[in-house]
Amino acid sequence: QVQLVQSGGGLVQAGGSLRLSCAASGRAFTDYAVGWLRPAPGKVGEFVAGIGRSDDATYHADSAKGRFTVSRDNAKNTVYLQMNSLKPEDTAVFYCAADFAIFPPLRPSEYGYWGQGTQVTVTS
């Protein structure tokens, strides 16, 4: 079992950057694939980016590719989402979620553990 605590986020102007953190306790974060998700119309959550369990392979939605970067800091048992070139349409509550799997699932229902969410607001 793992517990996830998120931090970071905030308000930023378009073109700015934010870094979200997802810290794990209870289990080593390296035992889990981790995804970053946000609400989307008609969906519980939309996959934004993620990182694999075993080899730190990363995955990105088209909207995030080239702008967002997922990374691990195993010493801190933390996964990060670095967000650059932010756009107003990125405004959302971002959630980190973990699953005992090799690859981060695309479907929110596949994740067993969730952070509390972090608000990201991007202004024009």
mmCIF file of C-alpha atoms in Angstrom:
data_model
loop_
_atom_site.group_PDB
_atom_site.id
_atom_site.type_symbol
_atom_site.label_atom_id
_atom_site.label_comp_id
_atom_site.label_asym_id
_atom_site.label_seq_id
_atom_site.Cartn_x
_atom_site.Cartn_y
_atom_site.Cartn_z
ATOM 1 C CA GLN A 1 0.000 0.000 0.000
ATOM 2 C CA VAL A 2 1.212 3.483 -0.836
ATOM 3 C CA GLN A 3 0.022 6.948 0.134
ATOM 4 C CA LEU A 4 0.521 9.908 -2.200
ATOM 5 C CA VAL A 5 0.847 13.552 -1.182
ATOM 6 C CA GLN A 6 0.967 16.240 -3.841
ATOM 7 C CA SER A 7 2.504 19.689 -3.705
ATOM 8 C CA GLY A 8 3.317 22.478 -6.119
ATOM 9 C CA GLY A 9 0.937 24.033 -8.562
ATOM 10 C CA GLY A 10 -0.441 27.527 -8.362
ATOM 11 C CA LEU A 11 -1.194 30.427 -10.655
ATOM 12 C CA VAL A 12 1.053 31.322 -13.558
ATOM 13 C CA GLN A 13 0.834 33.386 -16.719
ATOM 14 C CA ALA A 14 0.763 31.760 -20.120
ATOM 15 C CA GLY A 15 4.228 30.687 -21.154
ATOM 16 C CA GLY A 16 5.344 30.150 -17.594
ATOM 17 C CA SER A 17 6.363 26.997 -15.770
ATOM 18 C CA LEU A 18 5.335 24.975 -12.753
ATOM 19 C CA ARG A 19 6.622 21.819 -11.131
ATOM 20 C CA LEU A 20 4.261 19.422 -9.423
ATOM 21 C CA SER A 21 5.482 16.907 -6.867
ATOM 22 C CA CYS A 22 4.011 13.593 -5.805
ATOM 23 C CA ALA A 23 5.632 12.108 -2.708
ATOM 24 C CA ALA A 24 5.003 8.514 -1.715
ATOM 25 C CA SER A 25 5.087 6.778 1.631
ATOM 26 C CA GLY A 26 4.420 3.241 2.745
ATOM 27 C CA ARG A 27 6.082 1.593 -0.223
ATOM 28 C CA ALA A 28 8.960 2.369 -2.514
ATOM 29 C CA PHE A 29 7.698 4.439 -5.406
ATOM 30 C CA THR A 30 9.809 2.320 -7.714
ATOM 31 C CA ASP A 31 7.318 -0.496 -7.131
ATOM 32 C CA TYR A 32 4.668 1.497 -8.991
ATOM 33 C CA ALA A 33 3.983 3.052 -12.320
ATOM 34 C CA VAL A 34 2.841 6.647 -11.817
ATOM 35 C CA GLY A 35 0.537 8.715 -13.967
ATOM 36 C CA TRP A 36 -0.514 12.339 -14.001
ATOM 37 C CA LEU A 37 -4.145 12.918 -14.882
ATOM 38 C CA ARG A 38 -6.632 15.768 -15.098
ATOM 39 C CA PRO A 39 -10.387 16.018 -15.580
ATOM 40 C CA ALA A 40 -11.710 16.050 -19.113
ATOM 41 C CA PRO A 41 -15.210 16.258 -20.606
ATOM 42 C CA GLY A 42 -16.919 12.901 -20.492
ATOM 43 C CA LYS A 43 -14.082 11.309 -18.570
ATOM 44 C CA VAL A 44 -13.173 10.791 -14.958
ATOM 45 C CA GLY A 45 -9.661 11.821 -15.851
ATOM 46 C CA GLU A 46 -7.450 12.321 -18.864
ATOM 47 C CA PHE A 47 -3.961 10.887 -18.956
ATOM 48 C CA VAL A 48 -1.362 13.626 -19.264
ATOM 49 C CA ALA A 49 1.956 11.904 -18.640
ATOM 50 C CA GLY A 50 3.420 8.999 -16.737
ATOM 51 C CA ILE A 51 6.519 7.048 -15.822
ATOM 52 C CA GLY A 52 7.125 3.328 -15.827
ATOM 53 C CA ARG A 53 7.943 1.193 -12.833
ATOM 54 C CA SER A 54 11.071 -0.665 -13.798
ATOM 55 C CA ASP A 55 13.067 1.442 -16.235
ATOM 56 C CA ASP A 56 11.663 4.981 -15.835
ATOM 57 C CA ALA A 57 10.336 5.038 -19.369
ATOM 58 C CA THR A 58 8.055 8.048 -19.779
ATOM 59 C CA TYR A 59 4.813 8.533 -21.647
ATOM 60 C CA HIS A 60 3.040 11.710 -22.704
ATOM 61 C CA ALA A 61 -0.237 12.772 -24.194
ATOM 62 C CA ASP A 62 0.069 14.735 -27.421
ATOM 63 C CA SER A 63 -0.905 17.923 -25.621
ATOM 64 C CA ALA A 64 1.947 17.472 -23.159
ATOM 65 C CA LYS A 65 4.674 16.173 -25.423
ATOM 66 C CA GLY A 66 7.539 18.624 -25.728
ATOM 67 C CA ARG A 67 6.268 20.737 -22.843
ATOM 68 C CA PHE A 68 5.873 18.424 -19.843
ATOM 69 C CA THR A 69 8.491 16.130 -18.345
ATOM 70 C CA VAL A 70 8.006 13.350 -15.801
ATOM 71 C CA SER A 71 10.904 12.262 -13.618
ATOM 72 C CA ARG A 72 11.697 10.319 -10.455
ATOM 73 C CA ASP A 73 13.893 11.137 -7.504
ATOM 74 C CA ASN A 74 14.244 7.803 -5.774
ATOM 75 C CA ALA A 75 16.169 9.251 -2.832
ATOM 76 C CA LYS A 76 13.162 11.458 -2.064
ATOM 77 C CA ASN A 77 10.617 8.833 -3.126
ATOM 78 C CA THR A 78 9.014 11.477 -5.296
ATOM 79 C CA VAL A 79 7.755 11.790 -8.846
ATOM 80 C CA TYR A 80 7.671 15.183 -10.537
ATOM 81 C CA LEU A 81 5.782 16.751 -13.383
ATOM 82 C CA GLN A 82 7.703 19.666 -14.839
ATOM 83 C CA MET A 83 5.359 21.809 -16.906
ATOM 84 C CA ASN A 84 6.787 24.380 -19.284
ATOM 85 C CA SER A 85 5.194 26.651 -21.870
ATOM 86 C CA LEU A 86 1.911 26.512 -20.023
ATOM 87 C CA LYS A 87 -1.289 27.471 -21.801
ATOM 88 C CA PRO A 88 -4.639 28.628 -20.405
ATOM 89 C CA GLU A 89 -6.172 25.356 -21.571
ATOM 90 C CA ASP A 90 -3.827 23.541 -19.173
ATOM 91 C CA THR A 91 -5.833 24.964 -16.279
ATOM 92 C CA ALA A 92 -7.099 22.010 -14.249
ATOM 93 C CA VAL A 93 -6.709 20.042 -11.074
ATOM 94 C CA PHE A 94 -3.839 17.655 -11.671
ATOM 95 C CA TYR A 95 -3.723 14.324 -9.896
ATOM 96 C CA CYS A 96 -0.920 11.861 -9.496
ATOM 97 C CA ALA A 97 -1.888 8.229 -9.291
ATOM 98 C CA ALA A 98 0.005 4.993 -8.792
ATOM 99 C CA ASP A 99 -0.546 1.449 -9.929
ATOM 100 C CA PHE A 100 1.390 -1.732 -9.288
ATOM 101 C CA ALA A 101 2.136 -2.189 -12.952
ATOM 102 C CA ILE A 102 5.003 -1.845 -15.359
ATOM 103 C CA PHE A 103 3.398 0.886 -17.465
ATOM 104 C CA PRO A 104 1.171 3.735 -16.297
ATOM 105 C CA PRO A 105 -2.416 2.975 -17.297
ATOM 106 C CA LEU A 106 -4.311 5.393 -19.503
ATOM 107 C CA ARG A 107 -7.639 4.740 -17.785
ATOM 108 C CA PRO A 108 -8.153 6.332 -14.356
ATOM 109 C CA SER A 109 -10.079 3.311 -13.120
ATOM 110 C CA GLU A 110 -6.938 1.203 -13.363
ATOM 111 C CA TYR A 111 -5.101 3.175 -10.685
ATOM 112 C CA GLY A 112 -5.330 2.009 -7.106
ATOM 113 C CA TYR A 113 -3.809 4.987 -5.332
ATOM 114 C CA TRP A 114 -4.371 8.708 -5.782
ATOM 115 C CA GLY A 115 -2.970 11.974 -4.549
ATOM 116 C CA GLN A 116 -5.273 14.724 -3.335
ATOM 117 C CA GLY A 117 -4.956 16.863 -6.456
ATOM 118 C CA THR A 118 -3.186 20.138 -7.148
ATOM 119 C CA GLN A 119 -4.728 23.183 -8.807
ATOM 120 C CA VAL A 120 -2.927 24.597 -11.829
ATOM 121 C CA THR A 121 -4.257 27.890 -13.160
ATOM 122 C CA VAL A 122 -2.809 29.525 -16.264
ATOM 123 C CA THR A 123 -3.880 33.056 -17.151
ATOM 124 C CA SER A 124 -3.623 34.900 -20.445
#
